Coordinates of C-alpha atoms and ligand atoms in Angstrom, one line a residue:
M1 CA 32.1 -104.3 21.6
T2 CA 31.1 -106.9 24.3
D3 CA 28.0 -107.4 26.4
K4 CA 25.8 -106.3 23.5
S5 CA 23.2 -108.3 21.7
V6 CA 21.1 -107.9 18.6
L7 CA 17.8 -109.6 17.6
L8 CA 18.2 -110.4 13.9
I9 CA 15.0 -110.8 11.8
I10 CA 15.8 -112.6 8.6
G11 CA 13.2 -111.8 5.9
G12 CA 12.4 -113.8 2.8
G13 CA 14.8 -112.8 0.1
I14 CA 17.8 -114.3 -1.7
A15 CA 20.1 -112.0 0.3
A16 CA 19.2 -114.1 3.4
Y17 CA 22.4 -116.1 2.8
K18 CA 24.4 -113.0 3.6
S19 CA 22.8 -112.9 7.0
L20 CA 24.8 -116.0 7.9
F21 CA 28.0 -114.1 7.2
L22 CA 26.6 -111.2 9.2
I23 CA 26.1 -113.4 12.3
R24 CA 29.7 -114.7 12.0
E25 CA 31.0 -111.1 11.6
L26 CA 29.0 -110.0 14.6
A27 CA 30.4 -112.9 16.7
R28 CA 33.9 -111.8 15.6
R29 CA 33.2 -108.3 17.0
G30 CA 31.8 -109.7 20.3
V31 CA 28.1 -109.0 19.6
K32 CA 25.7 -111.9 20.4
T33 CA 22.9 -112.6 17.9
R34 CA 19.5 -114.2 18.5
A35 CA 17.5 -114.8 15.3
I36 CA 13.9 -114.9 14.1
I37 CA 13.3 -116.2 10.5
T38 CA 10.1 -115.3 8.8
R39 CA 8.2 -118.2 7.1
S40 CA 9.4 -117.1 3.7
G41 CA 12.9 -116.6 5.1
T42 CA 13.0 -120.3 5.9
E43 CA 12.8 -120.9 2.1
F44 CA 16.2 -119.4 1.8
V45 CA 18.1 -120.3 5.0
T46 CA 17.3 -123.0 7.5
P47 CA 16.8 -122.6 11.3
L48 CA 19.5 -125.3 11.6
S49 CA 22.3 -123.3 9.9
V50 CA 21.2 -120.0 11.7
G51 CA 21.1 -121.8 15.0
A52 CA 24.5 -123.4 14.5
L53 CA 26.0 -119.9 13.9
T54 CA 24.2 -118.1 16.7
G55 CA 24.4 -120.9 19.2
E56 CA 20.8 -120.0 20.3
T57 CA 17.3 -121.3 19.7
V58 CA 16.0 -119.8 16.4
F59 CA 12.5 -118.5 16.5
T60 CA 10.2 -119.0 13.6
D61 CA 6.6 -119.1 14.5
L62 CA 4.3 -116.9 16.6
F63 CA 2.2 -119.8 17.8
D64 CA 4.9 -122.4 18.5
L65 CA 4.2 -123.5 22.0
T66 CA 7.7 -124.8 22.7
Q67 CA 9.3 -121.6 21.5
E68 CA 6.8 -119.4 23.3
A69 CA 7.4 -121.3 26.5
E70 CA 11.1 -120.8 26.1
M71 CA 10.8 -117.0 25.6
G72 CA 7.6 -115.0 24.9
H73 CA 7.6 -112.8 21.9
I74 CA 7.3 -109.6 24.0
E75 CA 10.4 -110.6 26.0
L76 CA 12.2 -111.6 22.8
S77 CA 11.6 -108.1 21.3
R78 CA 12.9 -106.4 24.4
S79 CA 15.8 -108.5 25.7
T80 CA 18.1 -107.1 23.1
D81 CA 20.0 -103.9 22.5
L82 CA 19.0 -103.5 18.9
V83 CA 16.6 -105.1 16.4
V84 CA 18.2 -105.7 13.0
V85 CA 16.1 -106.6 9.9
A86 CA 18.3 -108.2 7.2
P87 CA 17.2 -108.7 4.6
A88 CA 14.4 -106.2 5.1
T89 CA 11.9 -107.0 2.4
A90 CA 9.4 -104.5 1.0
D91 CA 6.7 -106.6 2.7
L92 CA 8.3 -106.5 6.2
M93 CA 8.8 -102.7 6.0
A94 CA 5.2 -102.2 4.8
K95 CA 4.0 -104.2 7.8
A96 CA 6.1 -102.3 10.2
V97 CA 4.8 -98.9 8.9
N98 CA 1.2 -100.1 9.3
G99 CA 1.6 -101.8 12.6
L100 CA 0.5 -105.2 11.3
A101 CA 1.3 -108.1 13.7
N102 CA 0.3 -111.4 12.0
D103 CA 3.5 -113.3 12.4
L104 CA 6.4 -113.4 14.9
A105 CA 8.6 -110.9 12.9
S106 CA 6.0 -108.2 12.6
T107 CA 4.7 -108.8 16.1
T108 CA 8.3 -108.3 17.4
L109 CA 8.6 -105.1 15.4
L110 CA 5.4 -103.8 16.9
A111 CA 6.3 -104.9 20.5
T112 CA 9.9 -103.8 20.7
D113 CA 11.0 -100.7 22.7
K114 CA 14.4 -100.9 21.0
R115 CA 15.7 -99.1 17.9
V116 CA 15.4 -101.0 14.6
L117 CA 18.1 -101.1 11.9
Y118 CA 16.8 -102.1 8.4
A119 CA 19.1 -103.5 5.7
P120 CA 16.7 -103.5 2.7
A121 CA 17.0 -106.0 -0.2
M122 CA 14.7 -106.1 -3.1
N123 CA 14.4 -105.7 -6.9
V124 CA 15.3 -102.2 -8.1
R125 CA 11.7 -101.5 -9.2
M126 CA 10.3 -102.5 -5.9
W127 CA 12.8 -100.3 -4.1
D128 CA 12.0 -97.3 -6.4
H129 CA 8.3 -97.8 -6.1
P130 CA 6.7 -94.8 -4.3
A131 CA 5.0 -97.1 -1.8
T132 CA 8.4 -98.5 -0.6
Q133 CA 10.0 -95.0 -0.7
R134 CA 7.1 -93.7 1.4
N135 CA 7.5 -96.5 3.9
V136 CA 11.2 -96.0 4.2
A137 CA 10.7 -92.3 4.8
T138 CA 8.1 -93.0 7.5
L139 CA 10.3 -95.5 9.3
R140 CA 13.2 -93.0 9.2
D141 CA 11.0 -90.3 10.6
E142 CA 10.0 -92.5 13.4
G143 CA 13.7 -93.1 14.3
A144 CA 14.5 -96.3 12.4
L145 CA 18.1 -96.6 11.0
F146 CA 19.0 -97.9 7.6
V147 CA 22.0 -99.4 5.9
G148 CA 22.0 -99.8 2.2
P149 CA 20.7 -100.9 -0.2
D150 CA 23.7 -100.9 -2.5
E151 CA 23.7 -100.6 -6.3
G152 CA 24.7 -103.6 -8.4
D153 CA 23.7 -106.7 -10.2
M154 CA 20.7 -108.5 -8.8
A155 CA 19.8 -112.1 -8.5
C156 CA 16.8 -111.4 -10.8
G157 CA 19.2 -110.3 -13.6
E158 CA 18.5 -106.6 -13.4
Y159 CA 20.9 -103.9 -12.3
G160 CA 20.3 -101.0 -9.8
L161 CA 19.7 -100.1 -6.2
G162 CA 18.3 -102.9 -4.1
R163 CA 21.2 -105.2 -3.3
M164 CA 21.5 -105.8 0.5
A165 CA 24.5 -104.0 2.0
E166 CA 27.5 -106.3 2.6
P167 CA 27.8 -108.0 6.0
E168 CA 30.8 -105.9 7.1
A169 CA 28.8 -102.7 6.3
I170 CA 25.8 -103.9 8.2
A171 CA 28.0 -104.9 11.2
D172 CA 29.6 -101.4 11.1
A173 CA 26.1 -99.8 11.1
I174 CA 25.1 -102.1 14.0
E175 CA 28.2 -101.1 16.0
A176 CA 27.5 -97.4 15.4
A177 CA 23.8 -97.9 16.4
L178 CA 24.8 -99.8 19.6
S179 CA 27.0 -96.9 20.7
G180 CA 24.2 -94.4 20.0
E181 CA 21.8 -96.5 22.1
T182 CA 23.0 -94.9 25.3
H183 CA 20.8 -91.9 24.2
L184 CA 17.7 -93.8 25.2
D185 CA 19.2 -94.3 28.7
G186 CA 19.9 -90.5 28.7
L187 CA 16.2 -89.7 28.2
K188 CA 15.6 -91.1 31.6
K189 CA 18.7 -89.9 33.4
K190 CA 18.9 -86.3 31.9
P191 CA 22.7 -86.2 31.9
L192 CA 22.8 -82.6 30.5
K193 CA 20.8 -81.2 33.4
N194 CA 22.1 -77.8 34.6
K195 CA 24.3 -77.5 31.5
H196 CA 23.7 -74.4 29.3
I197 CA 24.1 -75.2 25.6
L198 CA 24.2 -72.4 23.1
I199 CA 23.4 -73.4 19.5
T200 CA 23.2 -71.4 16.2
A201 CA 21.1 -72.6 13.4
G202 CA 19.7 -71.7 10.0
P203 CA 21.0 -69.1 7.5
T204 CA 21.6 -65.4 8.0
R205 CA 20.0 -62.8 5.8
E206 CA 22.1 -59.8 4.8
P207 CA 20.0 -57.0 3.5
I208 CA 20.7 -55.1 0.3
D209 CA 17.7 -52.9 0.6
P210 CA 14.3 -53.3 2.4
V211 CA 13.2 -56.1 0.0
R212 CA 16.3 -57.8 -1.2
Y213 CA 19.0 -59.8 0.7
L214 CA 21.9 -62.3 0.4
S215 CA 21.4 -65.7 2.0
N216 CA 21.9 -69.4 1.5
H217 CA 19.9 -72.7 1.3
S218 CA 20.3 -73.7 5.0
S219 CA 16.9 -75.1 6.3
G220 CA 18.0 -75.0 10.0
K221 CA 16.8 -78.6 10.4
Q222 CA 20.0 -80.0 11.7
G223 CA 20.6 -77.2 14.3
Y224 CA 16.9 -77.5 15.5
A225 CA 17.3 -81.3 15.8
I226 CA 20.4 -80.8 17.9
A227 CA 18.7 -78.3 20.1
A228 CA 15.8 -80.7 20.6
A229 CA 18.1 -83.6 21.3
C230 CA 20.1 -81.6 23.9
A231 CA 16.9 -80.5 25.6
E232 CA 15.7 -84.1 25.7
L233 CA 18.8 -84.9 27.8
G234 CA 17.9 -82.1 30.2
A235 CA 20.1 -79.2 29.0
D236 CA 19.1 -75.5 29.2
V237 CA 19.3 -74.7 25.5
T238 CA 19.5 -71.3 23.9
L239 CA 19.0 -71.5 20.1
V240 CA 20.0 -68.5 18.1
S241 CA 18.2 -68.9 14.8
G242 CA 18.3 -67.3 11.4
P243 CA 15.0 -67.1 9.4
V244 CA 13.7 -70.6 8.9
S245 CA 10.2 -72.2 8.7
L246 CA 10.6 -74.5 11.7
K247 CA 8.8 -74.4 15.1
S248 CA 11.0 -73.8 18.2
P249 CA 11.7 -77.2 19.7
A250 CA 10.1 -78.1 23.1
N251 CA 11.9 -76.7 26.1
V252 CA 14.3 -74.6 24.1
K253 CA 14.7 -70.8 24.3
T254 CA 14.8 -69.6 20.8
V255 CA 16.2 -66.1 19.9
N256 CA 15.3 -65.1 16.3
I257 CA 17.8 -62.9 14.4
E258 CA 18.4 -62.0 10.8
T259 CA 22.0 -61.0 10.1
A260 CA 25.4 -62.4 11.1
K261 CA 26.1 -59.3 13.3
E262 CA 22.8 -59.9 15.1
M263 CA 23.6 -63.6 15.5
L264 CA 27.0 -62.8 17.1
K265 CA 25.4 -60.2 19.5
A266 CA 22.7 -62.7 20.6
C267 CA 25.3 -65.4 21.2
E268 CA 27.5 -63.1 23.3
K269 CA 24.5 -62.0 25.3
A270 CA 23.6 -65.7 26.0
L271 CA 27.1 -66.4 27.5
P272 CA 28.2 -68.0 29.7
A273 CA 27.6 -71.5 28.3
D274 CA 29.1 -74.9 28.9
V275 CA 28.9 -75.8 25.2
F276 CA 28.6 -73.9 22.0
I277 CA 27.5 -75.7 18.8
S278 CA 27.8 -73.5 15.7
V279 CA 25.5 -75.2 13.2
A280 CA 24.3 -72.0 11.4
A281 CA 25.3 -71.4 7.8
V282 CA 26.4 -67.8 8.5
A283 CA 26.6 -65.6 5.3
D284 CA 30.3 -65.0 4.7
W285 CA 29.8 -61.5 3.3
R286 CA 27.2 -58.7 3.6
P287 CA 26.6 -55.7 1.4
S288 CA 28.9 -52.9 2.5
S289 CA 26.0 -50.5 2.5
Q290 CA 22.3 -51.0 2.6
S291 CA 19.8 -48.7 0.9
G292 CA 17.0 -47.5 3.1
K293 CA 14.7 -47.5 0.1
K294 CA 14.1 -50.1 -2.6
I295 CA 16.8 -49.7 -5.3
K296 CA 15.0 -48.8 -8.5
K297 CA 15.7 -50.1 -12.0
D298 CA 16.6 -46.8 -13.5
G299 CA 17.7 -48.0 -16.9
K300 CA 21.3 -47.0 -16.2
G301 CA 22.6 -50.5 -15.8
V302 CA 23.1 -52.9 -12.8
P303 CA 23.8 -51.2 -9.4
P304 CA 27.2 -52.1 -8.0
L305 CA 27.2 -54.5 -5.1
M306 CA 30.2 -54.1 -2.8
L307 CA 30.6 -56.7 -0.1
E308 CA 32.4 -56.8 3.3
E309 CA 33.2 -59.7 5.5
N310 CA 30.9 -60.8 8.3
P311 CA 32.3 -61.7 11.7
D312 CA 33.2 -65.3 12.2
I313 CA 31.0 -66.3 15.2
L314 CA 32.6 -69.6 15.8
S315 CA 36.1 -68.2 15.8
T316 CA 35.0 -65.3 18.0
L317 CA 33.4 -67.5 20.6
S318 CA 36.4 -69.9 20.5
K319 CA 38.7 -67.1 21.4
H320 CA 36.3 -65.3 23.8
K321 CA 37.2 -64.5 27.3
K322 CA 34.0 -66.3 28.3
R323 CA 34.8 -69.2 26.0
P324 CA 32.4 -72.2 26.6
G325 CA 34.3 -75.3 27.8
L326 CA 33.4 -77.3 24.7
V327 CA 33.2 -75.5 21.3
I328 CA 31.8 -77.5 18.3
G329 CA 31.9 -76.3 14.7
F330 CA 30.3 -77.7 11.6
A331 CA 32.0 -78.1 8.2
A332 CA 29.7 -78.5 5.2
E333 CA 31.9 -79.6 2.4
T334 CA 31.5 -80.9 -1.1
N335 CA 34.9 -82.5 -1.6
D336 CA 37.9 -83.7 0.5
V337 CA 35.4 -83.5 3.5
V338 CA 37.7 -84.7 6.2
K339 CA 40.8 -82.8 5.0
H340 CA 38.9 -79.4 4.9
A341 CA 37.2 -80.1 8.2
K342 CA 40.5 -80.8 10.0
A343 CA 41.9 -77.6 8.7
K344 CA 38.8 -75.8 10.0
L345 CA 39.2 -77.4 13.4
K346 CA 42.6 -75.7 13.7
K347 CA 41.8 -72.4 12.1
K348 CA 38.7 -71.8 14.2
A349 CA 40.3 -73.1 17.4
C350 CA 37.3 -75.3 18.2
D351 CA 37.4 -78.6 20.1
W352 CA 35.3 -80.7 17.7
I353 CA 34.2 -80.3 14.1
V354 CA 31.3 -82.2 12.7
A355 CA 31.9 -82.7 9.0
N356 CA 29.3 -83.5 6.5
D357 CA 29.2 -84.0 2.8
V358 CA 26.7 -81.6 1.3
S359 CA 27.3 -82.6 -2.4
G360 CA 24.0 -84.7 -2.2
D361 CA 20.7 -83.6 -0.8
V362 CA 21.8 -83.1 2.9
M363 CA 21.3 -79.4 2.8
G364 CA 17.5 -78.9 3.2
G365 CA 17.0 -82.7 3.3
D366 CA 15.9 -84.8 6.3
N367 CA 19.0 -87.1 6.6
N368 CA 22.6 -86.6 7.3
S369 CA 25.7 -88.7 7.7
M370 CA 28.1 -87.0 10.1
I371 CA 31.8 -87.4 10.7
L372 CA 32.9 -86.3 14.2
I373 CA 36.4 -85.0 14.2
T374 CA 38.2 -84.4 17.5
K375 CA 41.9 -84.0 18.3
N376 CA 41.9 -87.7 19.0
G377 CA 40.6 -88.9 15.6
E378 CA 37.5 -89.3 13.5
D379 CA 34.2 -91.1 14.0
H380 CA 32.1 -91.9 10.9
W381 CA 28.4 -92.1 11.7
P382 CA 25.8 -93.8 9.3
M383 CA 23.3 -91.9 7.1
E384 CA 20.3 -91.4 9.4
S385 CA 17.6 -88.9 10.1
K386 CA 18.9 -85.5 11.3
L387 CA 17.2 -86.2 14.7
S388 CA 19.0 -89.5 15.1
A389 CA 22.3 -87.8 14.2
A390 CA 21.5 -85.0 16.6
R391 CA 20.8 -87.5 19.4
R392 CA 24.1 -89.3 18.7
L393 CA 25.9 -85.9 19.1
A394 CA 24.0 -85.0 22.2
T395 CA 24.9 -88.3 23.8
K396 CA 28.5 -87.8 22.9
I397 CA 28.5 -84.4 24.5
S398 CA 26.9 -85.8 27.7
E399 CA 29.5 -88.6 27.9
T400 CA 32.3 -86.0 27.5
L401 CA 30.9 -83.6 30.1
S402 CA 30.3 -86.3 32.7
Ligands
LIG501 O1 34.2 -71.3 7.2 P1 32.9 -72.1 7.2 O2 31.7 -71.3 6.9 O3 33.0 -73.3 6.3 O4 32.8 -72.7 8.6 C1 31.7 -73.4 9.1 C2 31.6 -73.3 10.6 O5 31.9 -71.9 11.0 C3 30.2 -73.6 11.0 O6 30.3 -74.1 12.3 C4 29.5 -72.2 11.0 O7 28.5 -72.1 11.9 C5 30.7 -71.3 11.5 N1 30.7 -69.9 11.0 C6 30.5 -68.9 11.8 N2 30.5 -67.6 11.3 C7 30.8 -67.3 10.1 C8 31.0 -68.4 9.2 C9 30.9 -69.7 9.7 O8 30.2 -69.1 13.0 N3 30.8 -66.1 9.6

C-alpha cells in the first residue's frame, strides 16, 4: 500500500508506547505517518522519538506559531487519507462526540473531512461505563471505525476489555480502511450510474393462518444499508423487502412483499439487472397448507404443521436466463464460517459470497464484520457499522464493474 498517509493522534495513555511500534509497522507497509501528540500524550512518549520514527515534524500545540506556520491545523486534518486515534482515550472520544475543539487533537477531529479510526485504550470500568459506550455508539453511527479494545491484563492491575489493540491489528484495520476510502471519491463520481442493482432484504413471513406465521430474526438493516450505499454511488436500486420496521432508503425503489414466493416473483419482475445482491433471510420452509380462518384451540391437542420447501431465490436467479452479470449471496453462519460460505458459493452458483459470523449480536445489531469470498480468495473486513460495511461492498462492486 503505497502513496497513502495517515494522521496519527496519540492520546494520553500508557498504551502510547505501542503507537511507536504502529508507526514502524505502517512504514514497513509503505504507509506514511504524520503525528499529533496531545499534551497528556507527551507524558508517555516524546515528540523526539515519534519524530525520529515518522521522519516528520510532530505537532503538539494548537497555538504554536512555528508549527502553525509550517502547516495550519485545517490543512493538517485534511492532507491525509485517514485519521487514526491511538490510543483513543475516553476523554478524546467524548470530545469528538461533542465537537469540542480546545486543543490541536480535538480541533483536528472537528476539522477533518476524512474518516477516523479509533483504537480505544482505557481501564475496563471506564470502557464499560455507559457514557463511553454511548460515545462509541455515536461515533460508529457517524461513520467512525474502531479496532479493539482487546481483553487482557491492564497496566492498572485489573483484567478485562480495554487494552489497546496490538500494532499489527491496528495496521490491518488501517489498510482495510484505506482501501474503503475510495467510496468517498465515489460519492462525487457516481460510478454506479446507469447500473440496475437488485437487492433482497429482511425476513420472509410464511403464514400458517391469518394471524400466525413462520419467520426469523432478520432486521433488514444490512440489506437496507447496501441499498443506500449503492444508491449513493448513483445506481438504480430495486429493493425487494420482507416485513421490517425500516424506512425505504433515499433514491431506492422498494417493493414490499411477505412470503418467499412473493419475493421471487418480485425479483423476476425486476429483471434485467446488472447486479443481484441476495441479503434477505428467506424462510427455508413454509406451511404446506394455510388455513383461511384462525386455527382454534379445540382441546383435541396440537394441530399438525406440515412444511414444504421454499424456492431458493439466489439459486434461481443465478441460473436464470436473464442472470445478472454479478450475483452476490450472503452466508450467515455460526461456525466454520469461511468453509460453509465457500460451499454455498459453489452450490448456489453465485460469483461472490459475503460471509458473516452471526454467533454474536450481528443479527438485528448495528455492526457487522464481513468476509468477502470470491473465486480468487477471501477478504476479511473489520467490525464496523452496517453502513460502513455496505459502502465498502458498494465500492468493491463499482470497481469490479468499471
Ligand atoms: O442456504 P442459506 O439460507 O444459508 O443461504 C443464504 C443465501 O441464500 C442468502 O444470500 C439468502 O438471501 C439466499 N437464500 C435465498 N432463498 C432461500 C434461502 C436463501 O435467496 N430460500
